[in-house]
Backbone as numpy.savetxt, mean C-alpha at the origin, in Angstrom:
# Nx Ny Nz CAx CAy CAz Cx Cy Cz
-16.91 4.04 5.86 -15.34 4.31 5.49 -15.02 3.40 4.39
-14.54 3.60 3.43 -14.56 2.93 2.31 -12.86 1.99 2.32
-12.55 0.79 2.45 -11.62 -0.31 2.22 -11.22 -0.67 0.97
-9.74 -0.44 0.99 -9.07 -1.23 -0.35 -8.45 -2.40 0.65
-8.52 -3.72 -0.04 -7.73 -4.69 0.80 -7.65 -5.88 -0.55
-6.98 -6.76 0.00 -6.57 -7.91 -1.00 -5.18 -8.53 -0.72
-4.80 -9.35 -1.59 -3.46 -10.08 -1.59 -2.63 -9.80 -3.04
-1.37 -9.63 -2.90 -0.54 -9.59 -4.09 0.75 -10.00 -4.01
1.28 -10.51 -5.02 2.39 -11.14 -5.39 3.02 -10.48 -6.25
3.89 -9.16 -6.10 4.67 -8.46 -7.15 4.07 -7.03 -7.28
3.29 -6.54 -7.92 2.80 -5.29 -7.51 1.48 -5.39 -7.91
0.76 -4.13 -7.60 -0.66 -3.91 -7.74 -0.79 -2.29 -7.52
-1.61 -1.91 -8.47 -2.20 -0.62 -8.52 -3.86 -0.21 -8.19
-4.22 0.61 -7.27 -5.62 0.54 -7.16 -6.00 2.03 -7.11
-6.89 2.57 -8.09 -7.34 4.31 -7.68 -8.11 4.20 -6.42
-7.85 5.25 -5.71 -8.16 5.54 -4.38 -10.00 5.90 -4.54
-10.09 7.00 -5.11 -11.09 7.78 -5.33 -10.97 8.82 -6.58
-12.25 9.01 -7.18 -12.22 10.36 -8.15 -12.15 11.54 -7.48
-12.45 11.60 -5.78 -12.12 12.79 -5.43 -11.08 12.93 -4.46
-10.50 13.85 -4.29 -9.46 14.00 -2.91 -9.74 13.25 -1.66
-9.25 12.58 -0.95 -9.38 11.55 0.01 -8.27 11.40 0.79
-8.43 10.44 2.02 -7.24 10.53 2.99 -7.27 9.05 3.32
-5.93 8.34 3.48 -5.44 7.56 3.75 -5.51 7.45 5.40
-6.36 6.67 5.96 -6.69 6.73 7.47 -5.38 6.03 8.03
-5.24 4.59 7.71 -4.36 3.71 8.05 -4.26 2.61 7.11
-3.01 1.88 7.16 -3.14 0.81 6.48 -1.84 -0.37 6.97
-2.31 -1.45 6.50 -1.53 -2.83 7.21 -1.26 -3.69 6.17
0.47 -4.00 6.00 0.45 -5.22 5.07 1.12 -6.55 5.83
0.86 -7.61 5.36 1.17 -8.85 6.21 1.78 -9.65 5.31
3.07 -9.99 5.72 3.58 -10.97 5.02 3.10 -12.70 4.75
2.32 -13.07 3.79 1.76 -14.61 3.91 3.13 -15.53 3.46
4.10 -15.20 3.29 5.15 -16.11 2.82 5.89 -16.87 3.99
6.51 -17.99 3.65 7.20 -18.70 4.87 8.69 -18.02 4.91
8.90 -17.04 4.28 10.37 -16.28 4.32 10.07 -14.96 4.40
11.43 -14.14 4.42 11.15 -12.65 4.54 10.72 -12.08 3.04
10.37 -11.00 3.04 9.84 -9.97 1.96 10.36 -8.47 1.89
10.30 -8.08 1.11 10.19 -6.41 1.11 9.12 -5.81 0.62
8.59 -4.93 0.85 7.59 -4.01 0.45 7.52 -2.70 0.45
7.20 -1.81 -0.25 7.11 -0.61 -0.84 5.66 -0.02 -0.96
5.30 1.09 -0.34 3.86 1.47 -0.84 4.25 3.20 -1.38
3.22 3.49 -2.47 3.58 4.58 -3.36 2.02 5.35 -3.47
2.20 6.30 -3.97 0.81 7.13 -4.25 1.70 7.27 -5.54
0.79 7.04 -6.90 1.15 7.41 -8.27 0.35 8.23 -9.08
0.57 9.24 -10.20 -0.33 9.98 -10.92 0.18 9.33 -12.24
-0.91 8.91 -13.03 -0.66 8.30 -14.35 0.60 9.25 -15.08
1.82 8.73 -15.72 2.56 9.36 -16.14 3.31 10.54 -15.31
3.30 10.10 -13.92 4.22 11.11 -12.90 5.11 10.09 -12.47
6.01 10.61 -11.94 6.69 9.64 -10.82 6.08 9.34 -9.57
6.31 7.99 -8.97 5.57 7.38 -7.67 6.48 8.15 -6.73
5.43 8.60 -5.57 6.12 8.99 -4.42 5.75 7.72 -3.23
6.72 7.63 -2.58 6.98 6.31 -1.50 6.27 6.96 -0.18
5.15 6.60 0.29 4.40 6.72 1.38 4.70 5.99 2.70
5.46 4.73 2.37 6.14 3.87 3.56 7.80 4.03 3.38
8.26 3.60 4.20 9.61 3.28 4.38 10.19 2.68 3.24
11.11 2.60 2.30 11.48 1.99 1.00 12.07 0.74 1.38
11.46 -0.03 0.65 11.58 -1.80 0.83 11.63 -2.42 2.43
10.48 -1.90 3.24 10.51 -2.64 4.57 10.55 -3.83 4.40
11.29 -4.53 5.37 11.65 -5.87 5.19 10.68 -6.47 6.57
10.08 -7.51 5.88 8.85 -8.33 6.62 9.47 -9.74 6.97
9.33 -10.42 8.19 9.95 -11.67 8.32 8.53 -12.29 8.02
8.62 -13.54 8.15 7.13 -14.88 7.94 6.30 -14.40 8.84
5.16 -13.87 8.45 3.83 -13.59 8.88 3.97 -12.13 9.92
5.16 -11.78 9.63 5.16 -10.10 10.17 4.38 -9.05 9.31
3.74 -8.26 9.91 2.88 -6.90 9.65 3.86 -5.74 9.81
3.28 -4.99 8.97 3.76 -3.54 8.70 2.27 -2.69 8.99
2.10 -1.96 9.84 1.13 -1.18 9.98 1.38 0.71 10.39
0.49 1.18 9.64 0.80 2.50 9.33 -0.26 3.26 9.83
-0.40 4.16 10.89 -2.11 4.95 10.88 -1.50 6.26 10.83
-0.28 6.63 10.16 -0.15 8.24 9.58 -0.73 8.51 8.50
-1.69 9.69 8.66 -2.95 10.22 7.63 -2.20 10.52 6.23
-2.31 10.40 5.34 -1.91 10.63 4.02 -3.20 11.17 3.07
-3.16 12.68 2.88 -3.64 13.04 2.02 -3.54 12.66 0.49
-4.50 12.26 -0.41 -4.63 11.64 -1.95 -5.24 12.52 -2.73
-4.75 12.77 -3.65 -5.66 13.94 -4.60 -6.36 13.08 -5.38
-7.40 13.56 -6.12 -8.37 12.81 -7.08 -7.43 12.02 -7.95
-7.94 10.97 -8.15 -7.66 9.93 -9.45 -6.21 9.35 -9.20
-5.68 9.40 -8.06 -4.21 9.28 -7.74 -4.39 7.63 -7.22
-3.40 6.96 -7.69 -3.53 5.39 -7.36 -2.69 5.09 -6.11
-2.62 3.86 -5.38 -2.10 3.15 -4.44 -1.17 2.33 -5.04
0.09 1.93 -4.94 0.74 1.37 -5.86 1.60 0.35 -4.74
1.41 -0.95 -4.85 2.17 -1.74 -3.61 3.27 -2.58 -4.69
4.55 -2.63 -4.13 5.47 -3.35 -4.77 6.14 -4.33 -3.68
5.81 -5.45 -3.83 6.25 -6.47 -3.05 7.01 -7.75 -3.70
7.89 -8.47 -2.71 8.81 -9.34 -3.48 8.13 -10.71 -3.18
7.25 -10.77 -2.43 6.34 -11.98 -2.02 4.87 -12.04 -2.07
4.38 -13.17 -1.24 3.09 -12.63 -1.04 2.78 -11.81 0.08
1.68 -10.85 0.11 1.54 -9.94 0.85 -0.12 -9.63 1.11
-0.71 -9.62 1.74 -1.94 -9.07 2.40 -1.93 -7.67 2.66
-3.10 -6.92 1.88 -2.64 -5.37 2.33 -4.31 -5.11 2.87
-4.23 -3.91 3.75 -5.58 -3.52 3.61 -5.65 -2.02 4.30
-6.37 -0.98 3.38 -6.24 0.36 3.48 -7.65 0.95 4.09
-7.57 1.77 5.02 -8.73 2.22 5.33 -8.94 3.93 4.63
-10.01 4.06 4.13 -9.70 5.24 3.15 -11.33 6.48 3.69
-10.81 7.74 4.12 -11.95 8.45 4.24 -12.32 9.33 3.00
């Protein structure tokens, strides 16, 4: 099962796959000493982004947001994470 993982401060986009796939689960962890907000989107180049997480989830220092809601993703779409501080992310893809 492929995984997309890393750390970001600000925003990051990552193409899921060049074939249709499914996000099985994902987690976001606040790595800062204060509160942050984070939103996860699916985007297609040149098309508006669609949020797959609640808009601007607030995470206290060290807090995690975990979702096991399956999300179908069309080929060549990207996961786009927008965060107001440092955040670890981990997406399980099938």
